[in-house]
Coordinates of C-alpha atoms in Angstrom, one line a residue:
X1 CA 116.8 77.0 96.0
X2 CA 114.9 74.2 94.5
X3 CA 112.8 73.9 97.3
X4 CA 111.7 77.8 97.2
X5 CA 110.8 77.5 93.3
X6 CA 108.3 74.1 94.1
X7 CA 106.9 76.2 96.9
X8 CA 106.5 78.8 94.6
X9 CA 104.8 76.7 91.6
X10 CA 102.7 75.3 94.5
X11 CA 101.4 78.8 95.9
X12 CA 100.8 79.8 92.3
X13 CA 98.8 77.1 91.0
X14 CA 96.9 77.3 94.6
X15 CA 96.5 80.9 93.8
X16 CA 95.1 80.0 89.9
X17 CA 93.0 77.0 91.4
X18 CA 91.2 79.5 94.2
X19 CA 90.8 81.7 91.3
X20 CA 89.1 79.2 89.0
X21 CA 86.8 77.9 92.0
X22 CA 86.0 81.6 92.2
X23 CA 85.6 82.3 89.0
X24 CA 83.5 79.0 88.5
X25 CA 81.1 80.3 91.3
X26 CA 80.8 83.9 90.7
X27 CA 79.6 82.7 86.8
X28 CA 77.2 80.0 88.1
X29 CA 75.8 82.9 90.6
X30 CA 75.7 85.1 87.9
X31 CA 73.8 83.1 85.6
X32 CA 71.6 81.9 88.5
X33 CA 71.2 86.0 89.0
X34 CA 70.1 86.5 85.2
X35 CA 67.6 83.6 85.5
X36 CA 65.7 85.5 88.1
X37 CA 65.4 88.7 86.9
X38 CA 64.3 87.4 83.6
X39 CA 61.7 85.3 85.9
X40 CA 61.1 88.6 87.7
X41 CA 61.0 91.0 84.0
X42 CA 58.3 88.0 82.4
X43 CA 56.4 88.1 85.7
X44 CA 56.3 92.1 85.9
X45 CA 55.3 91.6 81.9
X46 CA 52.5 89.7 82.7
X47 CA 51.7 91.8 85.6
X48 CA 51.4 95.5 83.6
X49 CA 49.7 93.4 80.6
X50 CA 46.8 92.1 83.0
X51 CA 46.4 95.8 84.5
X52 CA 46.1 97.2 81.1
X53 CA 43.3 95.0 80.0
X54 CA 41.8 95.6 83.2
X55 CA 41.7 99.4 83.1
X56 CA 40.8 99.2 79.1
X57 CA 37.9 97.2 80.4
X58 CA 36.8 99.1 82.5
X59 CA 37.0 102.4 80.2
X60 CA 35.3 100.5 77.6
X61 CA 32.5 99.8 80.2
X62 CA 32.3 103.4 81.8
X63 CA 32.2 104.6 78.3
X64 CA 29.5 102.5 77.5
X65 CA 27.2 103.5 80.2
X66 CA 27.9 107.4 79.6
X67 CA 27.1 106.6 75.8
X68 CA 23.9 105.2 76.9
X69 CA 22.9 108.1 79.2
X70 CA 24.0 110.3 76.0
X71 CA 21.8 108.1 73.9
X72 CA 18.7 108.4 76.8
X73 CA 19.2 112.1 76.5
X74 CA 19.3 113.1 73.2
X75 CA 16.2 110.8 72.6
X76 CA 14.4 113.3 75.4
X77 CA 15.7 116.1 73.9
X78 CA 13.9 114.6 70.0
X79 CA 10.5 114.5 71.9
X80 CA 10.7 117.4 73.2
X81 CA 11.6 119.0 69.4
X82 CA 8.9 117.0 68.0
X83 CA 6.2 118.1 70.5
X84 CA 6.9 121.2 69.9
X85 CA 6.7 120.9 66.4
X86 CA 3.6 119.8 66.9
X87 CA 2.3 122.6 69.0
X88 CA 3.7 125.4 66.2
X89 CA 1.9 123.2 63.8
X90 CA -1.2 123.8 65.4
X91 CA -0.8 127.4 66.4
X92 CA 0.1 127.9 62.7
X93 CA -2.9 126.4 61.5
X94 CA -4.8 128.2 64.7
X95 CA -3.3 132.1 62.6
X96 CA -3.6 130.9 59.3
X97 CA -7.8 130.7 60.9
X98 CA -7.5 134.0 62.4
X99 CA -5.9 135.6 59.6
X100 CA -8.9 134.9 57.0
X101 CA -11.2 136.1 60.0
X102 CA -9.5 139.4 60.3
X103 CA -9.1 139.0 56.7
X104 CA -13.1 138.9 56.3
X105 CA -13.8 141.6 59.3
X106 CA -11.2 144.3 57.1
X107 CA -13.5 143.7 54.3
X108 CA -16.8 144.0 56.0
X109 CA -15.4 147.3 58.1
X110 CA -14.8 149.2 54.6
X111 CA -18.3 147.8 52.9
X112 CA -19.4 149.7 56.3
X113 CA -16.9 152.6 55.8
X114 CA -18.4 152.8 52.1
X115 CA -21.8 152.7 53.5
X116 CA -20.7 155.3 56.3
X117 CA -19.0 157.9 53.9
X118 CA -22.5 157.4 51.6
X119 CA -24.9 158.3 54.7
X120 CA -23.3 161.0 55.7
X121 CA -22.7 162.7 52.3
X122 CA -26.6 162.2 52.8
X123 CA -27.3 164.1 55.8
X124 CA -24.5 166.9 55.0
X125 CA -26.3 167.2 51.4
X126 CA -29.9 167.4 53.6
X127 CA -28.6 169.7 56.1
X128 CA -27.4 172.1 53.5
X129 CA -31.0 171.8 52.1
X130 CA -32.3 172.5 55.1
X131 CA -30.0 175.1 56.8
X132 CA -29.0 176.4 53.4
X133 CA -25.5 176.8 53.9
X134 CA -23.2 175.0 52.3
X135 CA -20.8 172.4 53.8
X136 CA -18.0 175.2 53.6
X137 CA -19.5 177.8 54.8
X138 CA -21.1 175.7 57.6
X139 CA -17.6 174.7 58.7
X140 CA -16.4 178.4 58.8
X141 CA -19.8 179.3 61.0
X142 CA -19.0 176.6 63.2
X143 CA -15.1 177.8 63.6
X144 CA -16.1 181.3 63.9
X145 CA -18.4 180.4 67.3
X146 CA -16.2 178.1 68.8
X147 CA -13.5 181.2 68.6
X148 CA -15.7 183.3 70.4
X149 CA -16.8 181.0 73.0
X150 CA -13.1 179.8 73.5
X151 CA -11.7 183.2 73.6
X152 CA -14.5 184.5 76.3
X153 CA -13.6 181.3 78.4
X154 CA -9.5 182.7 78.1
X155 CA -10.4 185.6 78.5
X156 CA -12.2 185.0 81.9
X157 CA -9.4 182.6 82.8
X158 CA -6.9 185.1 82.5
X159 CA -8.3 187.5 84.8
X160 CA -8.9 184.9 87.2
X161 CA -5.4 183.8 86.6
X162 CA -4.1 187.5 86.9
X163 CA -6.3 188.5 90.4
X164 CA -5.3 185.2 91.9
X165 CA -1.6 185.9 91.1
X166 CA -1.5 189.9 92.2
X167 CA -3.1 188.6 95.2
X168 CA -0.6 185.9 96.1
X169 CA 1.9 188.1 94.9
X170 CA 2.3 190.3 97.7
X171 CA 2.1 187.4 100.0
X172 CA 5.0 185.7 98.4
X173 CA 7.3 188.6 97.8
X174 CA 6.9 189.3 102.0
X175 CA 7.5 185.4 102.8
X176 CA 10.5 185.6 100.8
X177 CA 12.0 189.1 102.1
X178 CA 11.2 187.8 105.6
X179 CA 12.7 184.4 105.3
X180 CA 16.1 186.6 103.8
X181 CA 15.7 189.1 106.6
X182 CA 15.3 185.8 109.6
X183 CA 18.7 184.0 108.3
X184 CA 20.9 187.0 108.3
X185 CA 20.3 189.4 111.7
X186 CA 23.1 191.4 112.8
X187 CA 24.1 193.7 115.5
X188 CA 24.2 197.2 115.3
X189 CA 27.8 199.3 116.2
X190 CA 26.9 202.6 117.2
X191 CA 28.5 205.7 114.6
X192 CA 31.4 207.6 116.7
X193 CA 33.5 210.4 115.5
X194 CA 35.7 209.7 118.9
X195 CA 37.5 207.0 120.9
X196 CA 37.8 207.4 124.7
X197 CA 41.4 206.3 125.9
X198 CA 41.4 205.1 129.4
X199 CA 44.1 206.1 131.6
X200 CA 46.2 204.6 134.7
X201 CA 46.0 208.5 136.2
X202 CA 45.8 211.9 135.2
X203 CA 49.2 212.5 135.9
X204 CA 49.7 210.8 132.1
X205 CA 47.8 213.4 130.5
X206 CA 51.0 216.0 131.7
X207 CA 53.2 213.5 129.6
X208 CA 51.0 213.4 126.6
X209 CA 50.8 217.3 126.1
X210 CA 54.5 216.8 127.0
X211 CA 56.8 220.5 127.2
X212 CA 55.1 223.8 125.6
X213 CA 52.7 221.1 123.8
X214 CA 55.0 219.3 121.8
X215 CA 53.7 216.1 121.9
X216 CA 49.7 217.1 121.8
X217 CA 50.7 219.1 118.2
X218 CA 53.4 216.4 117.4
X219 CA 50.2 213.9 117.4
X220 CA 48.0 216.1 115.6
X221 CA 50.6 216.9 112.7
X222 CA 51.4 213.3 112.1
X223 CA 48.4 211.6 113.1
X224 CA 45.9 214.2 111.4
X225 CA 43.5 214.6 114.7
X226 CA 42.7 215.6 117.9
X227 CA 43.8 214.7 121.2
X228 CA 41.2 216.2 123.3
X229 CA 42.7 216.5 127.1
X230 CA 39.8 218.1 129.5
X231 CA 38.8 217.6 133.4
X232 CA 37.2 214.7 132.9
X233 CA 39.7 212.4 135.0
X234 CA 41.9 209.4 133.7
X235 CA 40.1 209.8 130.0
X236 CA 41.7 211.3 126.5
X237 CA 39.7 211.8 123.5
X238 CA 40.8 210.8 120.1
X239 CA 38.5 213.1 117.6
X240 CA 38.4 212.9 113.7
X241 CA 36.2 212.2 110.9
X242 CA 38.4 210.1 109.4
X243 CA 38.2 206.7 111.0
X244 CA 41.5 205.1 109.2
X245 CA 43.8 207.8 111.3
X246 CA 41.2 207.9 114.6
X247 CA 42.0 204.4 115.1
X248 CA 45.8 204.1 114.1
X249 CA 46.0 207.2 116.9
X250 CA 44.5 205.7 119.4
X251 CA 46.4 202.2 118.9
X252 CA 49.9 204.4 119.2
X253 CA 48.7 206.3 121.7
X254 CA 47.9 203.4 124.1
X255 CA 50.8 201.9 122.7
X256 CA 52.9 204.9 124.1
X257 CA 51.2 205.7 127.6
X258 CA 52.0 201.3 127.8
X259 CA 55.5 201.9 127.3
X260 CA 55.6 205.4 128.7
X261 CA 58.2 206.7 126.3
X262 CA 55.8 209.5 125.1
X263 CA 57.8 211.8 122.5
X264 CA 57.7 213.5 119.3
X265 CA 60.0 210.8 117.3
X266 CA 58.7 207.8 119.0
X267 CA 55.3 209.4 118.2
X268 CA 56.0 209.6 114.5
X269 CA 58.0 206.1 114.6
X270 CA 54.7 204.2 116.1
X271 CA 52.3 206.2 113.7
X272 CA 53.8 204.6 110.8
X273 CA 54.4 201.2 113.0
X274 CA 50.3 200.9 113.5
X275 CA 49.5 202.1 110.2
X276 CA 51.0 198.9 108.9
X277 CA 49.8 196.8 111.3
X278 CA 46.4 198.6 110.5
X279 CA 46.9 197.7 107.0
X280 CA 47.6 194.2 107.7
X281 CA 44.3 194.0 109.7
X282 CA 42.2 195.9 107.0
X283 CA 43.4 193.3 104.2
X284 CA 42.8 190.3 106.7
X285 CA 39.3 191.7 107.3
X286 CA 38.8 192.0 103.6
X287 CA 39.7 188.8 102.5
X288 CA 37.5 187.1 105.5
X289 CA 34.6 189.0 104.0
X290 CA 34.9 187.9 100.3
X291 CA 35.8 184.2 101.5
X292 CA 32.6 184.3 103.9
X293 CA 30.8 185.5 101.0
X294 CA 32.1 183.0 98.4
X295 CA 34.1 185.9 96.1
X296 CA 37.2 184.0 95.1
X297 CA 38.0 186.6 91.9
X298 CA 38.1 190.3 93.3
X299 CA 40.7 192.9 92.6
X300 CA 43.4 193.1 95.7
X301 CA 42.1 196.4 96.3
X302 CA 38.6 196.3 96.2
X303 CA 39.1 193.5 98.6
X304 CA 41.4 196.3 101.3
X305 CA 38.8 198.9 100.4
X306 CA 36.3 196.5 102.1
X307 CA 38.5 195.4 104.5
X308 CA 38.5 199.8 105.1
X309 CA 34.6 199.7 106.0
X310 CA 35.0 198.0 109.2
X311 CA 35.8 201.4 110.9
X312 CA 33.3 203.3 108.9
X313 CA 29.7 204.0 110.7
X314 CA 26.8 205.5 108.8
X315 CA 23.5 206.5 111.0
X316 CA 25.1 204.1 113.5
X317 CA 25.2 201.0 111.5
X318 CA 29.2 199.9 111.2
X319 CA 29.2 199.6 107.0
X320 CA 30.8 196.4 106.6
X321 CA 28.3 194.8 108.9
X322 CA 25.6 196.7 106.8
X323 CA 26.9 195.7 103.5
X324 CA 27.7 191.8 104.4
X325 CA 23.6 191.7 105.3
X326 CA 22.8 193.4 102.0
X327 CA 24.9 191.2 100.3
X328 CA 23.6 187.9 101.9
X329 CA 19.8 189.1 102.0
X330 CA 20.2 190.2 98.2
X331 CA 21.8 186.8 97.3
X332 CA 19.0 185.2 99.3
X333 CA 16.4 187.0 97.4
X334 CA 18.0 185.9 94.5
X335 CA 18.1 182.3 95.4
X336 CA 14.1 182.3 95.5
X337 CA 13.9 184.3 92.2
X338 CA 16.1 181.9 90.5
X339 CA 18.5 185.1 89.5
X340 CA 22.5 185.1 89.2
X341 CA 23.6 184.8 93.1
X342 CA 27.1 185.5 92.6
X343 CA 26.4 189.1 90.7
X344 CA 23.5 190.1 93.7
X345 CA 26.4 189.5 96.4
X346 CA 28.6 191.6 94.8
X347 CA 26.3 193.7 94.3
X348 CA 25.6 193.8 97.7
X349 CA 28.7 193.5 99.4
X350 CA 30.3 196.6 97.4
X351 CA 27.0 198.9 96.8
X352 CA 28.3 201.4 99.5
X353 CA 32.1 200.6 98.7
X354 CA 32.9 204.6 97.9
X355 CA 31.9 204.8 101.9
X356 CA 35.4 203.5 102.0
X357 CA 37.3 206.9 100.7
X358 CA 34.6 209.8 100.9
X359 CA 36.0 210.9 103.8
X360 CA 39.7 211.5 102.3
X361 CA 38.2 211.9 98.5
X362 CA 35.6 214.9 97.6
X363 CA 32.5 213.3 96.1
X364 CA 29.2 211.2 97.1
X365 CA 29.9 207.6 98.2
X366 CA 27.7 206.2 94.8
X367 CA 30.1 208.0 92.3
X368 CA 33.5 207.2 94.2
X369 CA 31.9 203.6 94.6
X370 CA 31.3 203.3 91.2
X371 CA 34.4 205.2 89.8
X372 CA 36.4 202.2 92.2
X373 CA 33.8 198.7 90.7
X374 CA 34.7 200.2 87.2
X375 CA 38.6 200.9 88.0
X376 CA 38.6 197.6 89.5
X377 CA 36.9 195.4 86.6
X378 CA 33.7 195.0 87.9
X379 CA 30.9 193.6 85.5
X380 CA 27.7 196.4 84.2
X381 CA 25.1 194.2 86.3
X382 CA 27.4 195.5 89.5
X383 CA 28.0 198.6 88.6
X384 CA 24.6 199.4 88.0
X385 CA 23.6 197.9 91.2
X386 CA 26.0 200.5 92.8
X387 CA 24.6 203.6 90.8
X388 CA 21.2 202.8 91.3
X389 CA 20.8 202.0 95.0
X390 CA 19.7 205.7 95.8
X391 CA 17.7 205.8 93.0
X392 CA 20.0 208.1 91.5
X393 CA 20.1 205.9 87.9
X394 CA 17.4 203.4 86.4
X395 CA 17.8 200.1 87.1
X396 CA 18.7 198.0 84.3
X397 CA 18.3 194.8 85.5
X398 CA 16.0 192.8 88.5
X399 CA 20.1 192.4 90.3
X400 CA 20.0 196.0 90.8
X401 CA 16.5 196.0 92.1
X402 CA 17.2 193.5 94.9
X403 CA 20.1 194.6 95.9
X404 CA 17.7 198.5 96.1
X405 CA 15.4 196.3 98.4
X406 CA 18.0 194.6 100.5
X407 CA 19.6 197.8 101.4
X408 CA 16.5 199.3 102.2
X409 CA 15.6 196.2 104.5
X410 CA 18.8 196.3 106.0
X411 CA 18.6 200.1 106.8
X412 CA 15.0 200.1 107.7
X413 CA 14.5 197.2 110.2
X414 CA 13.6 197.6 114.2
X415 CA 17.2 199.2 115.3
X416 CA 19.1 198.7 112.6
X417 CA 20.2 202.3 112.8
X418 CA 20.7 204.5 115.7
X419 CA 20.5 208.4 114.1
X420 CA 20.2 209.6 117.8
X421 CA 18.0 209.4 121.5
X422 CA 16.6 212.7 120.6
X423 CA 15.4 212.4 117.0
X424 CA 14.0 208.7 118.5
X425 CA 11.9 210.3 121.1
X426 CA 10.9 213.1 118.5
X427 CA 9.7 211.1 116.5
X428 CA 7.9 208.5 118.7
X429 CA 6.4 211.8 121.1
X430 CA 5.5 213.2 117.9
X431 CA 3.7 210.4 116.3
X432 CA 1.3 209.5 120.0
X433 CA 0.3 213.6 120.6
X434 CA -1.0 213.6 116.8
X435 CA -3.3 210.4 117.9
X436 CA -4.1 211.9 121.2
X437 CA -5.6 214.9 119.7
X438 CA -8.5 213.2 117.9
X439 CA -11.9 213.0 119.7
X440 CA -12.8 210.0 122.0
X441 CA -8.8 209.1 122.2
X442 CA -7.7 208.4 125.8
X443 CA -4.2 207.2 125.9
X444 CA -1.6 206.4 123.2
X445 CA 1.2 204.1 123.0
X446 CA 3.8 203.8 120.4
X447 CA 5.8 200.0 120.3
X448 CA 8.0 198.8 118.6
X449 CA 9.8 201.8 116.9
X450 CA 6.5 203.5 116.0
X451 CA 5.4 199.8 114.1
X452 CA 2.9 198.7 116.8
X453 CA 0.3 201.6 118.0
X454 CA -2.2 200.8 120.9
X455 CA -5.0 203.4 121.2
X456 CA -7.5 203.2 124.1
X457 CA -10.5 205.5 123.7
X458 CA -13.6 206.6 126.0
X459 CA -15.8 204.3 125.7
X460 CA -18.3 206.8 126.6
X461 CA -17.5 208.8 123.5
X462 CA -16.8 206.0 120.9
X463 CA -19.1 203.5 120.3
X464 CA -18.4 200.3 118.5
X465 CA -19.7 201.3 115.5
X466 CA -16.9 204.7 115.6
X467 CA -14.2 202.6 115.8
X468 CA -13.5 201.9 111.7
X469 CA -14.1 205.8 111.2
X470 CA -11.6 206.6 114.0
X471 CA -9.0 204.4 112.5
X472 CA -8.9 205.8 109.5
X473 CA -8.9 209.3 111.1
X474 CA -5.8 208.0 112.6
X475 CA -4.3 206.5 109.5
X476 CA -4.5 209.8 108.1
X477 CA -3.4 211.8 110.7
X478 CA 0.3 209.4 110.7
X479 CA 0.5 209.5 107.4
X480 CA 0.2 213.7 106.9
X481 CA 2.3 214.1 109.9
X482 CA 5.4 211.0 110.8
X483 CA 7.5 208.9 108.4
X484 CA 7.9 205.8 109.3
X485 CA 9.4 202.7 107.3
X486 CA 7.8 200.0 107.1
X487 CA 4.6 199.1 108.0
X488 CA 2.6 200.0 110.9
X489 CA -0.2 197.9 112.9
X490 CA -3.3 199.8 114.5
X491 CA -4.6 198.8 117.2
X492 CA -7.9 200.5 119.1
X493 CA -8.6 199.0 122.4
X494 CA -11.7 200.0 123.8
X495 CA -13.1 198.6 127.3
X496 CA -16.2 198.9 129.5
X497 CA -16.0 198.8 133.3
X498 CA -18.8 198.2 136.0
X499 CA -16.6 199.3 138.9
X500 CA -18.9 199.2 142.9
X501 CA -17.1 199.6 146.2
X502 CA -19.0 197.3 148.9
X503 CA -18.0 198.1 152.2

């Protein structure tokens, strides 16, 4: 037991003694540790100082140098001010000279002025002596003959101004129709009271007069016109004045013969079936025109009754056609004449408009058309345009006038309307026998719708010096005996042969 507590003292005061000796060293180390990082700590001290008063060194010496440049600068920029200085200075001095010259010239210039004003008080005062008028009524004499003169120089000016304009006049007015007349051409549509049907064979035609005629008179009751059924094979006619129902006839009746169901209901049924589809096209057709045209604000129903003149003819021109060229020719025209456009289209579109329902309302086409622009909210300028296109009410305003013209152009040109063969070769037979009968006429030609006329005479019985007498013998002669419009060109052709056979 004894021996366990020594052994036990021992390995305690080993354990304190290895503690001490490590205690001992780590304090030593410690300190030794401290030493060198307060070594470390002056020596980083030193370090940081020594940068510092390097970098303030060389701030002070960069700050120097831009101070000096700064300096060197504004010393320039002192010069500078003080040659200028110098310069005002003189150019003040260099005024102040002028000045008292200008100063002396003002007073010399009115001691002239004075002396001016005296001299001519003198020579006013002489000429009054001399003249004897007065200064007054010298003036008013002198006024009184430049009046005269100047108003005889006006005077003449004016009528050169007015005989160079009435002769330009004419040639400007025809430039401008023609231009109108070149950018809108049309075809024509010939005028038709009938539409031909075509059919697969005659043995239809048994079918479409159908038993005792009740589908012939079934058509005509509903449809409101003729079927005309004759020898002429594989052909019915459609006949009626009234070109709304000849068209929605003959749509049902080739409608029918296509599906070959060809009876009194069915003919009633598709009547009103292509009257609607009829409708439809005439309002399609309507608003095409006023869109073409650039209308955006017309009634609904001025715009169907326009869409109505596409199966209207007059003199075979188709209407519509007719009334879209008066419209853009007298929107053309007034383009050039720096008028309101938008009132001469409408104007001209919807000048025949009552063409659209004379043939289902009693009345001329200018009073229904004008009983519809008013109904419809058309503007005065319009309306008037549509009264007065016959000539039937004055114009009351240069839109009405054009629109007159353009209709006239429109109806008048080369072929514009087709009134028939015969009254064409009337007309044109008529117009070359009254040429042929005058003396010393040979042969007579008539081109061009009666426009162009080429006359050869005899050379043995007109001379050249007959030639201006016999033209105006034929001038005469057209215009007692043919109406033409427009005007005509005369030609007289005359030739001299020398004509030997050698054999």
């Amino acid at each position: 037991m004894t021996e366990k507590i020594i052994i036990g003292l021992l390995s305690f005061f080993l354990i304190v003694a290895i503690g001490l000796i490590l205690w001992i060293y780590i304090s030593k180390s410690r300190k030794k540790t401290l030493e060198n990082i307060k070594k470390e700590a002056k020596q980083e001290r030193k370090n940081i100082i020594s940068n510092a008063y390097r970098d303030i060194s060389e701030m002070k010496i960069s700050f120097q140098r831009e101070r000096e440049v700064k300096i060197h600068e504004m010393e320039l920029i002192k010069n500078r001010i003080l040659l200028k200085e110098d310069v005002l200075d003189k150019d003040q001095e260099i005024l102040k000279i002028r000045q008292a010259r200008l100063d002396g010239y003002e007073i010399a210039l009115e001691k002239r002025s004075q002396e001016y004003d005296f001299k001519i008080s003198e020579v006013i005062t002489s000429l009054e002596v001399i003249s004897g008028y007065s200064k007054e009524e010298a003036k008013q004499y002198l006024i009184e003959q430049v009046k005269q003169r100047s108003k005889l120089e006006i005077n003449t000016f004016l009528k050169n101004a007015k005989l160079e304009a009435y002769n330009k006049a004419k040639d400007v007015g025809a430039n401008i129709l023609v231009e109108a007349m070149e950018k809108f051409v049309t075809n024509v549509v010939n005028e038709k009271t009938t539409n031909l049907i075509r059919l697969p064979n005659d043995e239809i035609k048994g079918r479409i007069i159908g038993k005792d005629g009740r589908n012939i008179k079934a058509f005509e009751q509903f449809g409101g016109v003729d079927i005309i059924i004759d020898e002429t094979p594989e052909v019915v006619t459609v006949s009626s004045f009234n070109p709304i129902r000849r068209e929605i006839a003959t749509k049902t009746l080739e409608k029918l013969i296509l599906d070959g169901r060809i009876q009194p209901s069915r003919i009633e049924h598709e009547l009103l079936k292509q009257k609607e589809e009829l409708d439809e096209i005439i309002l399609e057709t309507g608003q095409k025109t006023v869109q073409e045209l650039g209308i955006l604000d017309m009634d609904i129903e001025l715009v169907k009754l326009i869409g109505r003149l596409k199966y209207r003819t007059s003199y075979g021109q188709n209407v519509l056609i007719h009334c879209i060229e008066v419209a853009k020719l007298s929107g053309s025209i007034a383009a050039e004449l720096g008028l309101n456009i938008k009132d001469a289209i409408r104007g001209g579109l919807l000048h025949d408009i009552g063409k659209a329902v004379d043939f289902e309302i009693e009345g001329n086409h200018t009073a229904l058309g004008i009983g519809k622009a008013t109904l419809y909210g058309e503007n005065e300028v319009v309306i008037n345009a549509i009264a007065a296109h016959h000539e039937e009410v004055p114009k009351t305003s240069l839109i009405s006038a054009i629109v007159s013209i353009a209709d006239s152009m429109s109806a008048a040109r080369p072929g514009a309307r087709n009134n028939s063969v015969d009254e064409f070769f009337k007309r044109m037979s008529t117009l070359e026998k009254v040429i042929t009968k005058l003396t010393g006429v040979d042969k007579v030609y008539a081109l061009q719708s009666g426009r162009q006329i080429r006359v050869i005479v005899d050379p043995n019985l007109v001379g050249d010096n007959d030639m201006a007498n016999l033209i105006e013998e034929i001038r005469e002669q057209i215009m007692n005996n043919v109406t033409i419009p427009g005007e005509i060109t005369i030609t007289i052709i005359r030739e001299t042969r020398e004509i030997k056979i050698i054999k």
